[in-house]
Coordinates of C-alpha atoms and ligand atoms in Angstrom, one line a residue:
X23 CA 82.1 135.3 155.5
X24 CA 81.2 139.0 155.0
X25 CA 81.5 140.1 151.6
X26 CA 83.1 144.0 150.9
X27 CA 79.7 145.8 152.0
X28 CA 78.1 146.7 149.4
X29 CA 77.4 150.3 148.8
X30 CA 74.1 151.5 149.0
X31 CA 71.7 150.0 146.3
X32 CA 70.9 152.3 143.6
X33 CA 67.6 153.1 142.6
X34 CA 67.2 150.0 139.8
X35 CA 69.0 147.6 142.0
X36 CA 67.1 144.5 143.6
X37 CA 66.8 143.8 147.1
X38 CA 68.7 140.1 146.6
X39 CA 71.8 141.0 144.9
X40 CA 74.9 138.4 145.4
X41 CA 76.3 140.5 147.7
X42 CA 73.2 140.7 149.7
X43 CA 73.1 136.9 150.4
X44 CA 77.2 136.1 151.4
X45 CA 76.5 138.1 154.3
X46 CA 74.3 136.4 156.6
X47 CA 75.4 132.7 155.1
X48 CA 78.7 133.9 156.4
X49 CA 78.3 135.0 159.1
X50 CA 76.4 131.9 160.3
X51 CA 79.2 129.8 159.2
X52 CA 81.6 132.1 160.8
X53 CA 79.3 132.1 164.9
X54 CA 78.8 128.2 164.6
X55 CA 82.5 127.9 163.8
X56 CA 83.5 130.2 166.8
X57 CA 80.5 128.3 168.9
X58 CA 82.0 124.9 167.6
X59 CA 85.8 125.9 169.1
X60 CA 84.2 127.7 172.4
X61 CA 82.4 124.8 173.6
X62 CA 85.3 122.6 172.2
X63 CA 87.7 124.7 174.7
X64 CA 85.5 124.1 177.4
X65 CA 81.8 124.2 176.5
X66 CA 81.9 128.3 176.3
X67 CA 80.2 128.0 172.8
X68 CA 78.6 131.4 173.8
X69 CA 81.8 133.0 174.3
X70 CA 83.1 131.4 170.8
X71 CA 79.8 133.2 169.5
X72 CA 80.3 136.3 171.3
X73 CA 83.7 136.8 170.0
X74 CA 83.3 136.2 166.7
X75 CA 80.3 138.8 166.6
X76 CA 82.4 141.1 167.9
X77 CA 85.2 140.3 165.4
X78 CA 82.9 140.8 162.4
X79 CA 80.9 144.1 164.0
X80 CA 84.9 145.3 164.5
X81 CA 85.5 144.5 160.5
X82 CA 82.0 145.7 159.3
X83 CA 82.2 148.9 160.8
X84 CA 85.4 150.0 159.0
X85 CA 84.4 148.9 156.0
X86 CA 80.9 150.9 156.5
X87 CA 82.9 153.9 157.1
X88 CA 85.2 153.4 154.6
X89 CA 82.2 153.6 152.1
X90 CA 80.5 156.0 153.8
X91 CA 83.1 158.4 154.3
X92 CA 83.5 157.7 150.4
X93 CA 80.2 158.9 149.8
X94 CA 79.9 162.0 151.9
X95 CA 79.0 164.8 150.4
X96 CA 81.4 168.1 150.8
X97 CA 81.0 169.7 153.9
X98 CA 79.1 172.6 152.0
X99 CA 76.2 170.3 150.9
X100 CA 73.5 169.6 152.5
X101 CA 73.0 165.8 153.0
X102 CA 70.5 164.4 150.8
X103 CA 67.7 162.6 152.7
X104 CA 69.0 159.2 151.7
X105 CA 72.8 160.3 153.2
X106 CA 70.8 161.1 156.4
X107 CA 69.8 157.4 156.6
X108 CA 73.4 156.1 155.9
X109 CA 74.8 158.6 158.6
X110 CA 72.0 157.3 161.6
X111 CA 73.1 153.6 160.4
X112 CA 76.5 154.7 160.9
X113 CA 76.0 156.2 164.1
X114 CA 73.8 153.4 165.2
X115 CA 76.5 151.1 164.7
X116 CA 79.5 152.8 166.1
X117 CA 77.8 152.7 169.4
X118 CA 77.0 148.9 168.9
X119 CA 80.9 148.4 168.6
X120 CA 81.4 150.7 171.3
X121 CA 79.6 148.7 173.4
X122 CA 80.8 145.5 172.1
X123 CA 84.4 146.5 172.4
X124 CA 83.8 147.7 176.4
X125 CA 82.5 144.0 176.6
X126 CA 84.9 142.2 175.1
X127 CA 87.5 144.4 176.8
X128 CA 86.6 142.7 180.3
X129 CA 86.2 139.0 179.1
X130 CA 88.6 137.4 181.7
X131 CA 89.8 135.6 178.4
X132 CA 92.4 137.3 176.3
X133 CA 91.5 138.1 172.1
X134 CA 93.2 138.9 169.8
X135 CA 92.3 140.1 166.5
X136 CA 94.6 139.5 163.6
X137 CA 95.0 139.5 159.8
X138 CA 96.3 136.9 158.0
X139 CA 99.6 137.6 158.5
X140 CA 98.8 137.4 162.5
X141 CA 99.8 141.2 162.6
X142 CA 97.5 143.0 166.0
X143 CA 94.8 144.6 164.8
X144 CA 93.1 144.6 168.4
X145 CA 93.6 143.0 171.4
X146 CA 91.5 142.9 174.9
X147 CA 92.4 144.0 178.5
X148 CA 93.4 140.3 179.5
X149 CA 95.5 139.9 176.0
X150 CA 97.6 142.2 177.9
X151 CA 97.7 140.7 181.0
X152 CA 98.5 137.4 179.8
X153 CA 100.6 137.7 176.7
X154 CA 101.9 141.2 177.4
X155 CA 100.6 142.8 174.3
X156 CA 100.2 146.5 174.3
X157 CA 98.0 149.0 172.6
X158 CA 98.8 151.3 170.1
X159 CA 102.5 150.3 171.0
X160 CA 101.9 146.5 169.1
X161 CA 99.1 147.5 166.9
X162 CA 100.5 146.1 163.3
X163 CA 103.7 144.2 165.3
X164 CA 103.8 140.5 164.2
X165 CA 102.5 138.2 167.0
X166 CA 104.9 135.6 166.6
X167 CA 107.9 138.0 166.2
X168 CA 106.3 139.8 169.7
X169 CA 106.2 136.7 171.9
X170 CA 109.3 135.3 169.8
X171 CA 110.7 134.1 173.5
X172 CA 107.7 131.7 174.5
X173 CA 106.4 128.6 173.4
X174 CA 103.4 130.1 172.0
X175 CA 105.8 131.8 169.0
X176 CA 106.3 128.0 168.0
X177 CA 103.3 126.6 167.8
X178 CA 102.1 129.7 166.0
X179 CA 104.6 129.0 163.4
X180 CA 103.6 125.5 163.1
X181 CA 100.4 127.0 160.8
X182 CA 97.9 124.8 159.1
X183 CA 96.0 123.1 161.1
X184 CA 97.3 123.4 164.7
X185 CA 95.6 121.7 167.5
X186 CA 95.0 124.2 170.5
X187 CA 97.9 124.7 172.4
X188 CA 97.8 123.7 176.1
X189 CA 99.0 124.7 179.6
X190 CA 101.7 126.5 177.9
X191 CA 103.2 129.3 180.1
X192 CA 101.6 132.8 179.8
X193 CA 104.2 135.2 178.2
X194 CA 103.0 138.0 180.1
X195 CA 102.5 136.0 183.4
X196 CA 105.4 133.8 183.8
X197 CA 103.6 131.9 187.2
X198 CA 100.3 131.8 184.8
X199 CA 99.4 128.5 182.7
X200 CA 97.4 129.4 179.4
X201 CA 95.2 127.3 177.0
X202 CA 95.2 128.5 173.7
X203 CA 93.7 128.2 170.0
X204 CA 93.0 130.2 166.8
X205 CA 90.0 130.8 165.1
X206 CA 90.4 132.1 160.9
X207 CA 87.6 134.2 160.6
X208 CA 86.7 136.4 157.6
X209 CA 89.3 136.9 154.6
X210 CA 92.2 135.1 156.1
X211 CA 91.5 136.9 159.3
X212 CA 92.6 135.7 162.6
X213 CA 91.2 135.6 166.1
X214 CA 93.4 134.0 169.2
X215 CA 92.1 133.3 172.1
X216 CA 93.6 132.4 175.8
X217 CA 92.7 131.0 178.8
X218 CA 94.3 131.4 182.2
X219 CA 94.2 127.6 182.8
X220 CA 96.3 127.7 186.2
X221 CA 93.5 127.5 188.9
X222 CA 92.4 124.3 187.1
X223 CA 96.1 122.9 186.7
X224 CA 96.2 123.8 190.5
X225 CA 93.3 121.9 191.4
X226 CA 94.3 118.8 189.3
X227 CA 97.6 118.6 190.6
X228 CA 96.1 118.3 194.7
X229 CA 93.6 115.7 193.7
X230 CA 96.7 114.0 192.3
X231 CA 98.6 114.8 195.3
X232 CA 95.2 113.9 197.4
X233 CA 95.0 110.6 195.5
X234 CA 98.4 109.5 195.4
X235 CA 99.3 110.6 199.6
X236 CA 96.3 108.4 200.7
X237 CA 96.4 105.6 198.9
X238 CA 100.0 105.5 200.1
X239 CA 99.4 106.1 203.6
X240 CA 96.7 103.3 203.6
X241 CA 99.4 101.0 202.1
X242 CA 101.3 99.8 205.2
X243 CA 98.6 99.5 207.6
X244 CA 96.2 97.4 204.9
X245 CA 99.5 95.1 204.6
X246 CA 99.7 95.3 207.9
X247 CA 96.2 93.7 208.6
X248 CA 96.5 91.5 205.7
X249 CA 99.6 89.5 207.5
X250 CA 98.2 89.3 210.7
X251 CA 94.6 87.6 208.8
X252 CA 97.2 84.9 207.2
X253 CA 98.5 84.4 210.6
X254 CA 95.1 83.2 212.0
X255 CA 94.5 79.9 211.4
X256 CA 90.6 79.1 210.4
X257 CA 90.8 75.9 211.9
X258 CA 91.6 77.4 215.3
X259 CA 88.1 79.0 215.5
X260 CA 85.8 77.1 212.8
X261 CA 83.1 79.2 213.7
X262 CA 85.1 82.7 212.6
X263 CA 86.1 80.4 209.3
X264 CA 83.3 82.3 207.2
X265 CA 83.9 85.6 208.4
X266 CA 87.5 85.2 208.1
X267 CA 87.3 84.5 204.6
X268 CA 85.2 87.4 204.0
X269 CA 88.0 89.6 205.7
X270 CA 90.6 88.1 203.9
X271 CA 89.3 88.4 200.5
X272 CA 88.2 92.2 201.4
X273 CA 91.7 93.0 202.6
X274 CA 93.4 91.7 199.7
X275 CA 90.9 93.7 197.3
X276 CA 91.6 96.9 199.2
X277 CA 95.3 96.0 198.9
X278 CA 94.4 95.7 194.9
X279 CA 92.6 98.9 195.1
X280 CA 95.6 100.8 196.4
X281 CA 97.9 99.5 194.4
X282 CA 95.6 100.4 191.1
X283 CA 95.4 103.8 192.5
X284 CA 99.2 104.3 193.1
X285 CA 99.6 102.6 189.2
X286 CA 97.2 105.0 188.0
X287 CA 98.9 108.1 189.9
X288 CA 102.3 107.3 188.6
X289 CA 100.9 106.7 185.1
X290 CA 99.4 110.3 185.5
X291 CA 102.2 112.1 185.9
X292 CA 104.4 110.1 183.5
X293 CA 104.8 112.3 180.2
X294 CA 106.7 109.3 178.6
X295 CA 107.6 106.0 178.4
X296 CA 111.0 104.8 178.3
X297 CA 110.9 102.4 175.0
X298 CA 112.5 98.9 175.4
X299 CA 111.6 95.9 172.8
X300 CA 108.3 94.1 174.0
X301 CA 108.6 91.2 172.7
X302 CA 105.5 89.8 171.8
X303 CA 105.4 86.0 171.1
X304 CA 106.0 85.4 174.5
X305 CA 104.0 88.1 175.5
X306 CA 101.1 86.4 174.3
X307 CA 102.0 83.3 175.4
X308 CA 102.0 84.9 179.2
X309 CA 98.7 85.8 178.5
X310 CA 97.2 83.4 177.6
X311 CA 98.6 80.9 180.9
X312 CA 97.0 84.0 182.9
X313 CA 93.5 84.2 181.3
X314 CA 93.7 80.0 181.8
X315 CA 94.5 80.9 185.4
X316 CA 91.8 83.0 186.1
X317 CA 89.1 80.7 184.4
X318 CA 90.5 77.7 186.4
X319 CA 89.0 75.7 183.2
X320 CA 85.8 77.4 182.6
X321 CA 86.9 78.7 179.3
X322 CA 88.3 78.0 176.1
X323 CA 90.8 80.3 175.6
X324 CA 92.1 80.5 172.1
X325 CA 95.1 83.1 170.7
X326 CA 95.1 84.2 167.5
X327 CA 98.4 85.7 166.3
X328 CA 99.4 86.6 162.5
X329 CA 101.6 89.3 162.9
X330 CA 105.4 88.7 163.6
X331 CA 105.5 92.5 165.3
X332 CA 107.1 93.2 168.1
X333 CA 105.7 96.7 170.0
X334 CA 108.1 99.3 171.3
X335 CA 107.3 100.6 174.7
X336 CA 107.2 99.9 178.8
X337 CA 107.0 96.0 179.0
X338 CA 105.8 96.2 182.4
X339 CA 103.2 98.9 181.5
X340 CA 102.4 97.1 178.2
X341 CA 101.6 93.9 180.0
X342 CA 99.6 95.5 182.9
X343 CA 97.3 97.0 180.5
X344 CA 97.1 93.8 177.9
X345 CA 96.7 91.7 180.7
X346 CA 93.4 93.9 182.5
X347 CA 91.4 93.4 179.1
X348 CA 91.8 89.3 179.5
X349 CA 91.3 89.5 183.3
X350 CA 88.0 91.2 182.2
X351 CA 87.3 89.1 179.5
X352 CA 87.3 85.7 181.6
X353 CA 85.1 87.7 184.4
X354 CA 82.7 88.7 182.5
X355 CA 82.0 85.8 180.6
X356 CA 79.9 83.2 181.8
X357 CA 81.3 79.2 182.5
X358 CA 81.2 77.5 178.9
X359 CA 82.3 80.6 176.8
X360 CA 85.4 81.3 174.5
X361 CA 88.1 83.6 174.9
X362 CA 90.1 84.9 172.2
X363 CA 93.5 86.9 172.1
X364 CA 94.1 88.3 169.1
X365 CA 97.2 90.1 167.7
X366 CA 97.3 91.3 164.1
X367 CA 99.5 93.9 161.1
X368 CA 97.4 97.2 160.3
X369 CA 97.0 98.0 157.0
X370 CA 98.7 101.7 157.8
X371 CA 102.1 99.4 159.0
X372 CA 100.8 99.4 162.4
X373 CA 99.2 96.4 164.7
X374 CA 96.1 95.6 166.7
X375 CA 96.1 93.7 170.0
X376 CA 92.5 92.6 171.1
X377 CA 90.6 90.2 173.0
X378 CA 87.2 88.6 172.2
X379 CA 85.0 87.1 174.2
X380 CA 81.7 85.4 174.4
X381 CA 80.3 87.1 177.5
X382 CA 77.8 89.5 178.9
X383 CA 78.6 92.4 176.9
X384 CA 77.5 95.8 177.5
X385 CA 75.0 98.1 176.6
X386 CA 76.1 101.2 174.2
X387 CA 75.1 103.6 176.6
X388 CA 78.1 102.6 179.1
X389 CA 80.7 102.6 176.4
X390 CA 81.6 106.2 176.3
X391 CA 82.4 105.9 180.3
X392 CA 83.9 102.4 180.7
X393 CA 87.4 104.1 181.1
X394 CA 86.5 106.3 184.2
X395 CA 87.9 105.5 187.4
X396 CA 85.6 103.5 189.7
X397 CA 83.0 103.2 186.7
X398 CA 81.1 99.7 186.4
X399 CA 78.5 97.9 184.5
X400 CA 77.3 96.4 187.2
X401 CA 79.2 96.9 190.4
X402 CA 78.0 93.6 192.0
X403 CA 79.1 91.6 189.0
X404 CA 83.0 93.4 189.2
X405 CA 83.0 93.4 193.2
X406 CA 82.0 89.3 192.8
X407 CA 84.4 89.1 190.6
X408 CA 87.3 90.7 192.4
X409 CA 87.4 94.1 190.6
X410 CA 88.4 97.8 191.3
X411 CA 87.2 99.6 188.5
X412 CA 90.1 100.9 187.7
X413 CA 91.6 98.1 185.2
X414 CA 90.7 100.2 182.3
X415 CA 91.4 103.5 183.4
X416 CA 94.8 102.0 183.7
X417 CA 94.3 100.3 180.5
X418 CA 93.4 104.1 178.8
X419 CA 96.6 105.9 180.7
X420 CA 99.2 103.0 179.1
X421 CA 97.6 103.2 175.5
X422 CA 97.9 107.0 175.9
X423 CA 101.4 106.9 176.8
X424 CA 102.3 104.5 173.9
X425 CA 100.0 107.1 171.0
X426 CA 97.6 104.2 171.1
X427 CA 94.2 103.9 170.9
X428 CA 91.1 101.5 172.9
X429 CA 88.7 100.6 170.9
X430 CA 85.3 98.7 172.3
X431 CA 82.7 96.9 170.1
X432 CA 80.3 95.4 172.2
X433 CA 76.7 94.1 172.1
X434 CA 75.0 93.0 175.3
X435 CA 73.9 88.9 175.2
X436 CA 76.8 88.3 172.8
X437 CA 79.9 89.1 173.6
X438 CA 82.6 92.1 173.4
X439 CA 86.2 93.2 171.9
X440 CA 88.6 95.4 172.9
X441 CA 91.4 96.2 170.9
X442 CA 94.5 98.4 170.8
X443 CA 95.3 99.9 168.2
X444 CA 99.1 100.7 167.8
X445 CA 100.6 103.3 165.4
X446 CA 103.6 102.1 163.2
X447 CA 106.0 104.0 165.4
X448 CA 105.4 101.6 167.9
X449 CA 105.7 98.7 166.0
X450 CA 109.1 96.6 165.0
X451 CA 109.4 93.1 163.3
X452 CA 109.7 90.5 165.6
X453 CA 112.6 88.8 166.9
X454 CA 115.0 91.0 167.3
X455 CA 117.5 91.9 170.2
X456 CA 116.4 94.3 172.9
X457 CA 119.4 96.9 171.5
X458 CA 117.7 97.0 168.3
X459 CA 115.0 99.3 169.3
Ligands
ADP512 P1 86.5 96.2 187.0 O1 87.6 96.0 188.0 O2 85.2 96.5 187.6 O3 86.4 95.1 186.0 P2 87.4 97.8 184.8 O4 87.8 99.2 184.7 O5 88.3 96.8 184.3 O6 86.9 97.5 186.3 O7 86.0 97.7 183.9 C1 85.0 98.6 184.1 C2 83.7 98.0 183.8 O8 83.6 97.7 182.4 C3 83.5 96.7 184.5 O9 83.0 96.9 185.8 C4 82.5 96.0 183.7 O10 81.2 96.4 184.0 C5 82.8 96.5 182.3 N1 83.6 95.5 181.5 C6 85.0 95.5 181.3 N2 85.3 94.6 180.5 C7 84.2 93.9 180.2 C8 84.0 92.7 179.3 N3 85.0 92.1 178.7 N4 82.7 92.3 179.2 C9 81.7 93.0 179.8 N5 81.9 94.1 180.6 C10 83.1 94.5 180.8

């Protein structure tokens, strides 16, 4: 970070002083950091850059005319050559923060710049829009002390190392939603930055809305025409037999499809779980009859349990989610080929559920996406095998709600795993009564 500028080098000095090299290592390290958390709040890393230039031009300047004021000559003096220089620099740069200062002014994001006791030293245009900050008026006023009413006053007194803070409500915008974060900066200087997250909050909640209203207005009439299929006896018409199949089987995977949807829109909008005891022994045992059911023999289907753990959670949720991964693994493994359910203590107190198997596998390059909605492999091999693609997007939403994690090992030809990974919280010694938790 930028070192006190040094003064002007005397005549015997060399060009690569100390001082002359902690400047533009600094700053690097200071524009990839603010890069780093732009793009990490929403791939603006040119904004992150932006502001942290500004934020060092804003601290260089004062410090350049703290020295040069220091070193200007009485007003009765002529100025030396050399003083002329200093003074053009000067100049030069007070019109660069000028102009960087009108910029940052109209970024539709709000920043503002702190020392390291978050006291304002600056703020922007939409700083006071959003958290109703005003210049001179709360130039030196303590941030946390001046929006000592919102949540933002909170999570600013958290310190260390705070994640960004998310659709929080704007202080100076009550029907606003803000994203925020801090970026240190400098010696133990602080920039904040907010984003007016609404429209997007907006947008998410009517493709929630969307999602959820027509998978439940298809719900009655798919049932609908599902019961009135079952009524028609193939026999009656042997020649429809085929095709009645075919509608049968499509109805009832539309019918699934629906009902994932529905899951996955409740899940959605669920903050929390309600914790009950899951226990698990039984659990796995459920499991295990269903994977059999599905491979109708095809499979050797093993479980492998060494932990007496109970989890703590939804037990319907919990056993939707469990239950996709072995569904998955019997489909996607090929007649003759081992399943395995595995449920075992972490070293850090918690547990890992996971199932093995011996199947198709998938390439690396689908890994990362496996958990969006509608995302397949190989979308003959999940329709032919009855799926939605939405089995682990359901599977991610339940893990999240339980502080859990999915974790995928995979290699195509071979096999994969997928395993949950638990947190101790979640985690009780088995056997005991449902109370107990
Ligand atoms: P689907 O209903 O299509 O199975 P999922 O969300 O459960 O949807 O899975 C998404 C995709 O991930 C699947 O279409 C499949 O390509 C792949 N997949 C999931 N589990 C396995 C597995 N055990 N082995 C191979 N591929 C898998």
């Amino acid at each position: 970070m930028l070192a006190v500028m040094p003064p002007a080098p005397s005549q015997n000095q060399t060009p690569a002083s100390p001082g002359a090299w902690t400047l533009p290592a600094g700053l690097a390290v200071a524009l990839l950091a603010g890069g780093l958390l732009g793009w990490l709040l929403g791939d603006r890393a040119a904004w992150g850059v932006a502001i942290v230039a500004m934020a060092e031009t804003v601290l260089l300047l004062s410090r350049f005319r703290h020295v040069t004021q220091s070193m200007m000559p009485a007003p009765a003096s002529a100025p030396t050559p050399r003083q002329e220089r200093l003074l053009m620099r000067t100049r030069r740069l007070a019109s660069n923060l000028r102009d960087l200062r009108r910029t940052a002014s109209q970024l539709p994001d709000a920043v503002v710049l702190m020392d390291q006791d978050e006291h304002v030293r600056w703020c922007n245009h939409a700083a006071e829009t959003l958290l109703g900050i005003r210049l001179p008026e709360d130039r030196g006023v303590q941030l946390r002390q001046r929006l000592q009413a919102s949540e933002l006053a909170g999570w600013l007194r958290q310190g260390g190392e705070r994640e960004p803070l998310h659709d929080t409500i704007a202080p100076g915008k009550p029907d606003s939603q803000i994203s925020v974060s801090l970026l240190p900066f400098g010696r133990r200087q602080q920039v904040l930055l907010a984003r007016d997250t609404s429209h997007v909050t907006r947008l998410e909640q009517m493709r929630r809305d969307f999602v959820a209203n027509v998978s439940h207005e298809l719900r009655t009439p798919l049932t609908v025409i599902h019961g009135y299929l079952e009524l028609i006896d193939p026999e009656d018409a042997p020649a429809l037999a085929p095709v009645l199949g075919e509608m049968r089987a499509q109805s009832k995977r539309m019918g699934q499809i629906v009902e994932d949807l529905l899951t996955l829109s409740r899940l959605e909008t669920q903050h929390r779980v309600e914790d009950e005891r899951v226990p698990m022994a039984p659990l796995l045992a459920t499991l295990r009859k269903e994977a059999e059911a599905i491979s109708q023999g095809r499979h050797t289907v093993t479980v492998e349990a060494d932990a007496a753990l109970d989890l703590l959670g939804s037990p319907k949720d919990l056993h939707s989610a469990l239950s996709n991964l072995v569904s998955n693994a019997v489909r996607y493994t090929p007649a003759g080929g081992g399943i395995t359910i595995g449920w075992r203590r972490d070293d850090d107190g918690g547990a890992t559920y996971s199932v093995t198997d011996t199947g198709y596998g998938i390439p690396a390059s689908h890994l990362a996406r496996l958990t969006e909605r509608f995302y397949r492999v190989s979308s003959s091999r999940s329709r032919g095998t009855g799926g939605t693609g939405l089995g682990l997007s359901i599977v991610k939403h339940v893990l999240n709600l339980h502080q859990a994690r999915l974790s995928i090992d995979s290699e195509p030809g071979r096999g994969s795993t997928f395993a949950c990974h638990f947190g101790p919280e979640r985690v009780l010694p088995a056997g005991g009564s449902r109370d107990e938790s």
